[in-house]
Coordinates of C-alpha atoms in Angstrom, one line a residue:
Chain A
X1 CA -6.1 33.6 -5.9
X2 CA -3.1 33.4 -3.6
X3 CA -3.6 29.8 -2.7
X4 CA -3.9 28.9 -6.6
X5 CA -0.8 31.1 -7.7
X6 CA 0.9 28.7 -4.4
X7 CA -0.2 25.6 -5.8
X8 CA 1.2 26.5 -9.0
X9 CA 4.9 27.0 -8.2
X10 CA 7.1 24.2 -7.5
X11 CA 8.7 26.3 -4.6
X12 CA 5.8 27.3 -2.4
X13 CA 3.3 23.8 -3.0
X14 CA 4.8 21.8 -1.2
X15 CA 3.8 22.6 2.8
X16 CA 3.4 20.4 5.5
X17 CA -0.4 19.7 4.6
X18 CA 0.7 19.0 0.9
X19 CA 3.6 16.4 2.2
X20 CA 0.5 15.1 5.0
X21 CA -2.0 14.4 1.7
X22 CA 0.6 12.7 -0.1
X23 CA 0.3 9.0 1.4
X24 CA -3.2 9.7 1.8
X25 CA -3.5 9.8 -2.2
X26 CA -1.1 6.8 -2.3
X27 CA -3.4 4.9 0.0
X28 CA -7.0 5.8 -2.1
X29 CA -5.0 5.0 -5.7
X30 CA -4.2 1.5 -4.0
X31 CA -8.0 1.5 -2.3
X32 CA -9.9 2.2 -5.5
X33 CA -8.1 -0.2 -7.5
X34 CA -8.8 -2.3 -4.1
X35 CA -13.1 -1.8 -4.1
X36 CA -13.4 -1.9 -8.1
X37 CA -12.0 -5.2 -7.6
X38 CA -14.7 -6.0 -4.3
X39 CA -17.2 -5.0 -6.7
X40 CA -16.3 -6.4 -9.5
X41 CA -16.6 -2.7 -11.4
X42 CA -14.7 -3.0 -14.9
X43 CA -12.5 -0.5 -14.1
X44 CA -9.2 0.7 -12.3
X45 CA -9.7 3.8 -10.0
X46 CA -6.0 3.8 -9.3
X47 CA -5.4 7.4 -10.3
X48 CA -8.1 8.9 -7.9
X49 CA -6.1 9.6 -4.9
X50 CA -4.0 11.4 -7.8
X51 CA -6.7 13.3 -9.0
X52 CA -8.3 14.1 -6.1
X53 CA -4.8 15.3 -4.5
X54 CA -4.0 17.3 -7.9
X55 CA -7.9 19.7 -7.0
X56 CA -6.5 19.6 -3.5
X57 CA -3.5 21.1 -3.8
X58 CA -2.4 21.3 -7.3
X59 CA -0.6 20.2 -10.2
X60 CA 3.0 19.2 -8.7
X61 CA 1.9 17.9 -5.4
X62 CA -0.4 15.4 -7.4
X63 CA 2.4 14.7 -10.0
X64 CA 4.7 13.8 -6.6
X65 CA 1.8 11.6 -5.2
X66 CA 2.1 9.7 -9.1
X67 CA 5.2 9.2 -9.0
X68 CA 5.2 8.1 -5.4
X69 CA 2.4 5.7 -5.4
X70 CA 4.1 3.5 -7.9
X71 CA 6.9 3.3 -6.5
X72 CA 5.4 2.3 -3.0
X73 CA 3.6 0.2 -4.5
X74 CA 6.7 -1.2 -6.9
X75 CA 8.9 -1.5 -4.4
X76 CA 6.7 -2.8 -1.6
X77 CA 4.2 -5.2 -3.6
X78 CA 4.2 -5.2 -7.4
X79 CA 7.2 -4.1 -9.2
X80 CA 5.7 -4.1 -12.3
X81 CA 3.8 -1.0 -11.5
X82 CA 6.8 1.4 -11.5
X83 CA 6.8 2.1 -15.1
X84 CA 3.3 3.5 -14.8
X85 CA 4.2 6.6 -12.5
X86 CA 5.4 8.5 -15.8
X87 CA 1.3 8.0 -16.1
X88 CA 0.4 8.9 -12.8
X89 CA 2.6 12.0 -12.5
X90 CA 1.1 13.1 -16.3
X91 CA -2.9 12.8 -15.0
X92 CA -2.0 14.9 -11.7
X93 CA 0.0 17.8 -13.3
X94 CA -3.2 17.8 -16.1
X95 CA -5.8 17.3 -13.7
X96 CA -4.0 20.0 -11.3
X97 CA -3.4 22.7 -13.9
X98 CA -7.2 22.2 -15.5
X99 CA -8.5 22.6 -12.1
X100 CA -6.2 26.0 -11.3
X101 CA -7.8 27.4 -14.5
X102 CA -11.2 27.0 -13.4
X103 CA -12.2 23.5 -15.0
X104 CA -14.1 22.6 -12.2
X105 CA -16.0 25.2 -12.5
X106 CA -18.8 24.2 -15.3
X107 CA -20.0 20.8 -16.7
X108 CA -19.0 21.8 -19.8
X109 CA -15.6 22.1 -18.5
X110 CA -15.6 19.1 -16.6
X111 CA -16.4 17.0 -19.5
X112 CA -13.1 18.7 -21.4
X113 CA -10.9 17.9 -17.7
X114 CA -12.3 13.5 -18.6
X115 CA -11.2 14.2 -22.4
X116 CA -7.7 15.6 -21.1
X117 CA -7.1 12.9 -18.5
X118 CA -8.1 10.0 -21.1
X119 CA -5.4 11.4 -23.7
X120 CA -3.1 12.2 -21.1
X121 CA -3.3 8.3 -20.0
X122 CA -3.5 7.1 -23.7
X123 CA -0.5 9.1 -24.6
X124 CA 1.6 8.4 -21.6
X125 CA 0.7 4.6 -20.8
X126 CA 0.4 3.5 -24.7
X127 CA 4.5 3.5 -25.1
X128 CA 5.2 1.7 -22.1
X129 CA 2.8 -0.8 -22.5
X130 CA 4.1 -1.5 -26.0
X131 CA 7.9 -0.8 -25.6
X132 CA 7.9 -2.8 -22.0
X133 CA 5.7 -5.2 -21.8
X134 CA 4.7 -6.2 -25.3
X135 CA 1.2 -5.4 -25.0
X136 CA 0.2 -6.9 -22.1
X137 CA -0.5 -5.8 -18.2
X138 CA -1.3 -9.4 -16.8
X139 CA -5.3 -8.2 -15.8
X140 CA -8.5 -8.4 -17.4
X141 CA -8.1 -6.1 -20.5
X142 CA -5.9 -8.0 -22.2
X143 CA -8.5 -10.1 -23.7
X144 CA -9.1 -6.7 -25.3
X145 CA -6.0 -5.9 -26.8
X146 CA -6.2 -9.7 -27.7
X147 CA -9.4 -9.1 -29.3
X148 CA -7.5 -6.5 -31.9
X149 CA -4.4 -8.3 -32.1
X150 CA -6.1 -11.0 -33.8
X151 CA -7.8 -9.3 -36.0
X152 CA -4.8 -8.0 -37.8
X153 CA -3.8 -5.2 -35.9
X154 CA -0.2 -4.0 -35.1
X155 CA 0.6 -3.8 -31.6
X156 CA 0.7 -0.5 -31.1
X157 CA -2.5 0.0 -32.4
X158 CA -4.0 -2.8 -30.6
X159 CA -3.0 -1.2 -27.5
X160 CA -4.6 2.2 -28.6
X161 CA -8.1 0.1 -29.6
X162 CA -7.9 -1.6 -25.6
X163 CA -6.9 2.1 -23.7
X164 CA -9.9 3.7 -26.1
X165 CA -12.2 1.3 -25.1
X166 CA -11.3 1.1 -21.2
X167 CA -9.8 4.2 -20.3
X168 CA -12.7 7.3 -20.6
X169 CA -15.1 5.0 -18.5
X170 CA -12.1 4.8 -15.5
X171 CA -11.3 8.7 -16.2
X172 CA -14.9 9.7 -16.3
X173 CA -15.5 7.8 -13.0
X174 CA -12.6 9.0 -11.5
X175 CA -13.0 12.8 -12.0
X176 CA -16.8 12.4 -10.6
X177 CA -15.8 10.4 -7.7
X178 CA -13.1 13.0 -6.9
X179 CA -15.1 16.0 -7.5
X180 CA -18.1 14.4 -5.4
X181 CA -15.5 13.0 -2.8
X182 CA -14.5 16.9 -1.9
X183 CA -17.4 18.1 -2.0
X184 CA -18.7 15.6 0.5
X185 CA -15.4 16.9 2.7
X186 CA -16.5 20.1 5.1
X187 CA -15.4 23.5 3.6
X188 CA -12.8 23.6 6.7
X189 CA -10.8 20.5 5.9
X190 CA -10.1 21.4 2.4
X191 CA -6.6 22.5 1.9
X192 CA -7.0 26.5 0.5
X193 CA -6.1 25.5 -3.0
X194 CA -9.4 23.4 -3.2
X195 CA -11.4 26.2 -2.0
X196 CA -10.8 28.4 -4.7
X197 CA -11.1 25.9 -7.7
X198 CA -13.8 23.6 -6.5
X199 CA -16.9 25.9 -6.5
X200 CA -18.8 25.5 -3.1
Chain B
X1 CA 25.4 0.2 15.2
X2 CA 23.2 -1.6 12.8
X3 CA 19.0 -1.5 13.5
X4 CA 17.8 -4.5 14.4
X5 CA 15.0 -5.1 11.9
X6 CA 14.0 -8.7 13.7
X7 CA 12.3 -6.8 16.5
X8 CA 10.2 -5.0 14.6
X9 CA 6.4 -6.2 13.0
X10 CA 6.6 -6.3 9.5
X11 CA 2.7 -6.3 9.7
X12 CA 2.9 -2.3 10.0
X13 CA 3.9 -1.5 6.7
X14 CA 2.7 -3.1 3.1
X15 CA 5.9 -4.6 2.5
X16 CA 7.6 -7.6 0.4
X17 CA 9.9 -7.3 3.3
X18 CA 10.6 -10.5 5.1
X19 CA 12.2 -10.9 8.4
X20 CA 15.6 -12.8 8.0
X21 CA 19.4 -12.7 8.3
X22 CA 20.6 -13.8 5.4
X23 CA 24.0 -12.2 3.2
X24 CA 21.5 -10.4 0.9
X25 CA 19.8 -8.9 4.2
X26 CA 22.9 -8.1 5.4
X27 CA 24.0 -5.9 2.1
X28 CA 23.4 -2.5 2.3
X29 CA 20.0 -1.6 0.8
X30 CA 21.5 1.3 -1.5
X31 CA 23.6 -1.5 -3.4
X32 CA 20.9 -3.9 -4.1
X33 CA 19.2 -1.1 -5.5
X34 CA 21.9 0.0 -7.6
X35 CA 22.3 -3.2 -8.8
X36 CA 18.5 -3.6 -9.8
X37 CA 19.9 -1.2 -12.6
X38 CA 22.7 -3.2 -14.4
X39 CA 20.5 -6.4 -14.4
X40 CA 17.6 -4.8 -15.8
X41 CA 19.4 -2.8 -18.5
X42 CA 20.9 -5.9 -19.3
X43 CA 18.0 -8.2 -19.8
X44 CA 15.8 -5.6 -21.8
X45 CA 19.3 -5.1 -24.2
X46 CA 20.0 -7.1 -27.4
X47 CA 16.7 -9.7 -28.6
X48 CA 17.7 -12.8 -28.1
X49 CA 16.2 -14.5 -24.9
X50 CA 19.5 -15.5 -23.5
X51 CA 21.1 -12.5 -21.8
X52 CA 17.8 -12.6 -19.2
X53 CA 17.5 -16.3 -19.1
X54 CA 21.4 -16.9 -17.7
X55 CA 20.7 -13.8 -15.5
X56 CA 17.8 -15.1 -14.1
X57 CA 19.0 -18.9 -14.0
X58 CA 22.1 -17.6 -11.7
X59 CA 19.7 -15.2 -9.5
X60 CA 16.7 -17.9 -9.2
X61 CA 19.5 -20.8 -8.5
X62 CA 21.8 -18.1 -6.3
X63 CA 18.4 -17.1 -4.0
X64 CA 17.0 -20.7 -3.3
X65 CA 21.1 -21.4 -2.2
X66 CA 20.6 -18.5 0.1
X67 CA 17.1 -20.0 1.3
X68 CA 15.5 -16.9 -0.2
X69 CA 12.7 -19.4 -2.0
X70 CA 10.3 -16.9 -0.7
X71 CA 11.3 -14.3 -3.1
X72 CA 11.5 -16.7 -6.6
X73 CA 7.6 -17.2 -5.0
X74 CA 6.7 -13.6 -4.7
X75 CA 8.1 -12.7 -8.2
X76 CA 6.5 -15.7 -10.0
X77 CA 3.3 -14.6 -8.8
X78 CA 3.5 -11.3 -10.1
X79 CA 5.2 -12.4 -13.4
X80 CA 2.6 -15.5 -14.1
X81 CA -0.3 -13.9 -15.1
X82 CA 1.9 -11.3 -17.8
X83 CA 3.4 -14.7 -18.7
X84 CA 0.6 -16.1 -19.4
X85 CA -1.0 -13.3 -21.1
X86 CA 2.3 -13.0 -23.2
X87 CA 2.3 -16.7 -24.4
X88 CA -1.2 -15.9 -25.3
X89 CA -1.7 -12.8 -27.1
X90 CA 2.2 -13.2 -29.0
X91 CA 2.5 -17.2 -29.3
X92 CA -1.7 -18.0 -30.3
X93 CA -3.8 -15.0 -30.9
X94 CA -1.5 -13.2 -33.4
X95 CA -1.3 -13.8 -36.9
X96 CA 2.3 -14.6 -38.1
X97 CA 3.0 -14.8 -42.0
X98 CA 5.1 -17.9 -41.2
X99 CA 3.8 -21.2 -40.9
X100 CA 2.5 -22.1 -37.2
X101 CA 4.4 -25.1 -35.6
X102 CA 1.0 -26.4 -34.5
X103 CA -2.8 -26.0 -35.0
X104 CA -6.2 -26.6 -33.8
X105 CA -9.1 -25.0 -35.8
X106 CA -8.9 -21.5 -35.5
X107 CA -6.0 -21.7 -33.1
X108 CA -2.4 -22.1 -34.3
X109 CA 0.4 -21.8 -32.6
X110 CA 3.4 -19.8 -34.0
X111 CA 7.2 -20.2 -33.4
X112 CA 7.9 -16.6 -33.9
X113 CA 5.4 -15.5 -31.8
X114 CA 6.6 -18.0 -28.6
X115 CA 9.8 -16.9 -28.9
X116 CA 8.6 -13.0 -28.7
X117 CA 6.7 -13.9 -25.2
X118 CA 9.3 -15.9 -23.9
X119 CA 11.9 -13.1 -24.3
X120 CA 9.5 -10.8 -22.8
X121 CA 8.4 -13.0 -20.3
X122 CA 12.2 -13.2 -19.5
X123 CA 13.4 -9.7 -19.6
X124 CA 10.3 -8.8 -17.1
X125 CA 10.8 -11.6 -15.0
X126 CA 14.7 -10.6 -14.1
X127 CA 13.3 -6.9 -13.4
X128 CA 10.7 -8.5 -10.6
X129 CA 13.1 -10.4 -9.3
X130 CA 15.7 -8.1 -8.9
X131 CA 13.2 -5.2 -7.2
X132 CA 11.3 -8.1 -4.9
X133 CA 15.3 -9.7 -4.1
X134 CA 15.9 -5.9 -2.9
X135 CA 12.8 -5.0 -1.3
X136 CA 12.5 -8.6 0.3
X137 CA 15.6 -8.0 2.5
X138 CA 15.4 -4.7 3.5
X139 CA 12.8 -3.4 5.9
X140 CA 11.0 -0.2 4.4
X141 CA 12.6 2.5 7.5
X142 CA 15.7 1.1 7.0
X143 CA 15.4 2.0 3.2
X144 CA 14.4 5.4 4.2
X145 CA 17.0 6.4 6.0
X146 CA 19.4 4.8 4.0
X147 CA 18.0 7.4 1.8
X148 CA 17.8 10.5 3.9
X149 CA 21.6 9.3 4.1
X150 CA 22.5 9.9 0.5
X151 CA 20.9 13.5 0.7
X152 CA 17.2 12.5 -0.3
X153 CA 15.4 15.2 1.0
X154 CA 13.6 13.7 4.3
X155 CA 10.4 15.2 3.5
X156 CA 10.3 12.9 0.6
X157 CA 11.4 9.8 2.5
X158 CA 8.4 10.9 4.8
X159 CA 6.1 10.5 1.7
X160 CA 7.2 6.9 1.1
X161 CA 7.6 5.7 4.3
X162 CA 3.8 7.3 5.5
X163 CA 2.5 5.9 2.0
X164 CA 4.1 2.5 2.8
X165 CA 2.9 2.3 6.6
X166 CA -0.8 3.8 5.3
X167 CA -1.5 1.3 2.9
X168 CA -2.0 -1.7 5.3
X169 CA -4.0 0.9 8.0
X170 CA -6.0 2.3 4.9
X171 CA -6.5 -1.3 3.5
X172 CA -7.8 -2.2 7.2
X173 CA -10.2 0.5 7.6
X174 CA -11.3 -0.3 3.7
X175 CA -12.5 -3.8 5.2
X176 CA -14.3 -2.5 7.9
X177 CA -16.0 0.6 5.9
X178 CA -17.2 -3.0 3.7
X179 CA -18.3 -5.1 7.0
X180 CA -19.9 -1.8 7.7
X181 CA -22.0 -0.7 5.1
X182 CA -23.0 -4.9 3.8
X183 CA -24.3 -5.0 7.5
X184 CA -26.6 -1.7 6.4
X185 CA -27.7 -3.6 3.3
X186 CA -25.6 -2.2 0.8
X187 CA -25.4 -4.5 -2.0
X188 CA -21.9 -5.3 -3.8
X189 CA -23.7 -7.8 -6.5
X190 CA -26.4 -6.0 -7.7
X191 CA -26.9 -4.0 -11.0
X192 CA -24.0 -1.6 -12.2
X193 CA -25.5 1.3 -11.1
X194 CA -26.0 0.2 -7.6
X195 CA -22.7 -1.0 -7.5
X196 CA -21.0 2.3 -8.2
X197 CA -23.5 3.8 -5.7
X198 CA -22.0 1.3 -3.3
X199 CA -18.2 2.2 -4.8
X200 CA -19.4 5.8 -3.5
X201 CA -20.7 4.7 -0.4
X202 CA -17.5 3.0 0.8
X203 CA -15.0 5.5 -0.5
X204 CA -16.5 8.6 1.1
X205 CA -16.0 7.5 4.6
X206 CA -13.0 6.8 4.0
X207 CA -12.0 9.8 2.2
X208 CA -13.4 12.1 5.1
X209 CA -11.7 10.3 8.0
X210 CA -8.4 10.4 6.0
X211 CA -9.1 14.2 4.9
X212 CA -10.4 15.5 8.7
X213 CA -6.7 13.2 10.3
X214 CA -4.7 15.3 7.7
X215 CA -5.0 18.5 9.8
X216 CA -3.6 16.2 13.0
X217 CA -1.1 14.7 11.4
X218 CA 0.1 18.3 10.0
X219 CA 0.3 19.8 13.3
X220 CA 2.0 16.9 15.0
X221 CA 4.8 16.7 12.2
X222 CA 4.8 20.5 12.5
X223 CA 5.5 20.5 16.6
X224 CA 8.4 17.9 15.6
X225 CA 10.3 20.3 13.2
X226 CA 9.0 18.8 9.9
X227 CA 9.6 22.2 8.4
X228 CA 12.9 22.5 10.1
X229 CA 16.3 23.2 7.8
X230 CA 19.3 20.8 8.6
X231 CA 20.4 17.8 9.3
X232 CA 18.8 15.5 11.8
X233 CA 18.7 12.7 13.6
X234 CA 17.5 9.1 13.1
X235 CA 16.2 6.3 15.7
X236 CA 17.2 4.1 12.7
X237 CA 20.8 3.9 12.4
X238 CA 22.4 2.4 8.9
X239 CA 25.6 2.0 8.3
X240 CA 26.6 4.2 5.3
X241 CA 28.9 1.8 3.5
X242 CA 29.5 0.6 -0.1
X243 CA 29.4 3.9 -1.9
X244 CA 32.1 2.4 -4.1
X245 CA 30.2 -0.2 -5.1
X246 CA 27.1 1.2 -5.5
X247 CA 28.8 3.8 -8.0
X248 CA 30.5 1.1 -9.6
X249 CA 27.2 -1.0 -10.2
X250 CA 25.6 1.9 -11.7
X251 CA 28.3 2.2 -14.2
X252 CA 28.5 -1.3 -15.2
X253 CA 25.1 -0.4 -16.6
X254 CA 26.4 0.6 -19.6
X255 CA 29.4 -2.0 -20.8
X256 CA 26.6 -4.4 -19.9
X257 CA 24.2 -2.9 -22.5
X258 CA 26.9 -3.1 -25.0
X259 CA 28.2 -7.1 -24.0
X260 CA 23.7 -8.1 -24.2
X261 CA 23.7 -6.5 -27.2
X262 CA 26.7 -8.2 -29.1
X263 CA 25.9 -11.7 -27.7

């Protein structure tokens, strides 16, 4: 339980490894947003480095890899994503502190870690969305929001009615992908954090 | 001594940066941060659209000048599609209670409604081009030391300078991981299913390679005093100038605000 009481504290999460993993997330949020796209999936992925970083080595180390991939990615392709790292930061402290007590550890539990991370991104992303950008994010979805927007809605709820509709398929997805992702990674090159919360 | 950024390939890090020697290159990449702040603040306050559309007239007109064209590029293809989902969503989807200045069938479109998304439009538009006019001239290292200057703690300018120089290497190996597993038959067009059994496919790989270099790259940072208290030393030298400045653009935030807001 040592590793998991580590992870927890702001002081001792952050070793070497931790600071190591951190552009590794930053370079699977840009990559799943990158193969969705390849695909043509109808969905983002660009919180999974996030997630998978918050069951490797907990809730502030995830929430620093957020806040970090936007603003790489801001400030060295898209500046319209730095807004978004409130969001990004939000899902890895959630996903971090669900997986320190033991979410990861059921299906049952699993299921309440996607409801979690689809409020958390409702809640967060919903205000900037609105307050910055009037609604829009310049990709696919907004034919969704445009979609309630016409029929009557206000734009707050418009943008609720769009993140409800596209956000628990990408959250879903994303938690499976990152759960299966460890598990795929040998027991030896988990950081100790992920070998206490992810059962194997 | 000033580094000499012309040397060095801009290919190894996913940057906006673009090799030059113009005055904006020359500033020092603290102050065209700072000053990312007054413009912005300025051209979300107050709602009419013309606090951002001066701002951005002067900045758009001020960068071709300095035969920066590349940025005004760069921003206007980040800011096109928003603008065009703007002009959609705001000026034709949305139901006004004011008569629309045109219609066609079921589409009308509404005065109001235009002048919503061209505000916005606006007001985002002088926020990209400020950040791409700041990150366009200033290579990434130089950025992070600037930082580590200014008592950023290095560990952290590791973080954005790794993330930065990892995207383009990550982005690289995603390609080949692609090349890889089509040439094995994996289909990226079939059914749903099978393309998020691909999706898995082509992220595990990477994932593993990534996760197994972490242990490498931990023990080399390790053997080169990552961990190490105090100050050190930088192969990238930056002037550290224009504190002044830089403190005096962030204030100007505020009686810019008030100015936006009563014009």
């Amino acid at each position: 339980m040592t590793a998991i009481k580590d992870a927890l504290s702001f002081k001792t999460a952050f070793t070497t490894t931790a600071w190591v993993l951190i552009p590794v997330a930053i370079g699977i949020n840009m990559i799943g947003r990158t193969f969705t796209q390849v695909l043509n999936l109808p969905l983002f992925l660009d919180t999974i480095g996030t997630t998978m970083l918050a069951f490797l080595a907990g809730p502030w180390v995830a929430a620093v890899a957020g806040v970090l991939t936007n603003l790489v990615i801001g400030l060295t392709l898209e500046a319209t994503s730095i807004p978004f790292g409130i969001v990004n930061a939000a899902i890895g402290i959630v996903a971090g502190v669900m997986a320190a007590r033991g979410f990861l550890r059921s299906t049952g539990k699993v299921i309440w870690l996607m409801v979690a991370l689809t409020v958390t991104t409702i809640v967060t992303a919903t205000p900037i969305v609105v307050l910055v950008f009037e609604g829009v994010s310049g990709s696919g979805v907004d034919a969704v929001t445009g979609f309630f927007v016409a029929s009557g809605q206000g734009m707050v709820e418009s943008v609720i009615g769009q993140q409800l509709l596209t956000t628990p398929g990408d959250k879903i997805l994303t938690v499976l992908l990152a759960f299966a992702l460890i598990k795929g990674v040998p027991a030896r090159y988990r950081p100790p954090f992920a070998r206490e919360v992810v059962p194997f | 001594m000033e580094a000499d950024t012309t040397t060095w390939s801009p290919a190894r890090v996913a940057a906006l940066y673009d090799v030059g020697n113009t005055w904006l290159h020359r500033v020092h990449p603290l102050t065209k941060l700072a000053a990312v702040l007054p413009l912005t603040v300025a051209g979300f306050a107050g709602d009419s659209i013309r606090v951002p559309a001066v701002i951005l007239i002067v900045a758009v007109l001020t960068l071709l000048v300095s035969r920066l064209g590349s940025v005004v590029l760069k921003s206007l293809r980040l800011i096109a599609p928003m603008t065009f989902a703007l002009f959609v969503i705001h000026g034709v989807v949305r139901p006004y209670e004011s008569e629309p200045i045109a219609s066609w069938g079921p589409i009308s479109i509404n005065a109001e409604g235009l002048a919503l998304a061209g505000t916005t439009a606006a007001r985002l538009a002088v926020f990209v081009i400020a950040v791409t006019s700041a990150m366009t001239t200033v290579h990434p290292k130089v950025f992070a030391t600037a930082l580590i200057q200014r008592g950023v703690s290095h560990k952290l300018a590791y973080a954005y300078l790794a993330g930065a120089e990892l995207l383009p290497e990550m982005r690289l190996r995603a390609s080949q991981i692609l090349d890889a597993q089509q040439s094995r038959g994996f289909d990226t067009k079939g059914s749903l299913p099978r393309r998020f059994r691909t999706l898995f496919a082509l992220l595990k790989p990477l994932l593993v390679s990534s996760l197994i270099g972490v242990e490498m790259r931990t023990l080399a940072l390790e053997s080169r005093g990552f961990s190490r208290l105090g100050r050190r030393t930088s192969a990238v030298e930056v002037e550290d100038r224009g504190k002044l400045l830089q403190r005096s653009l962030l204030a100007a935030a505020i009686p810019l605000v008030v100015l936006a807001i009563l014009w």
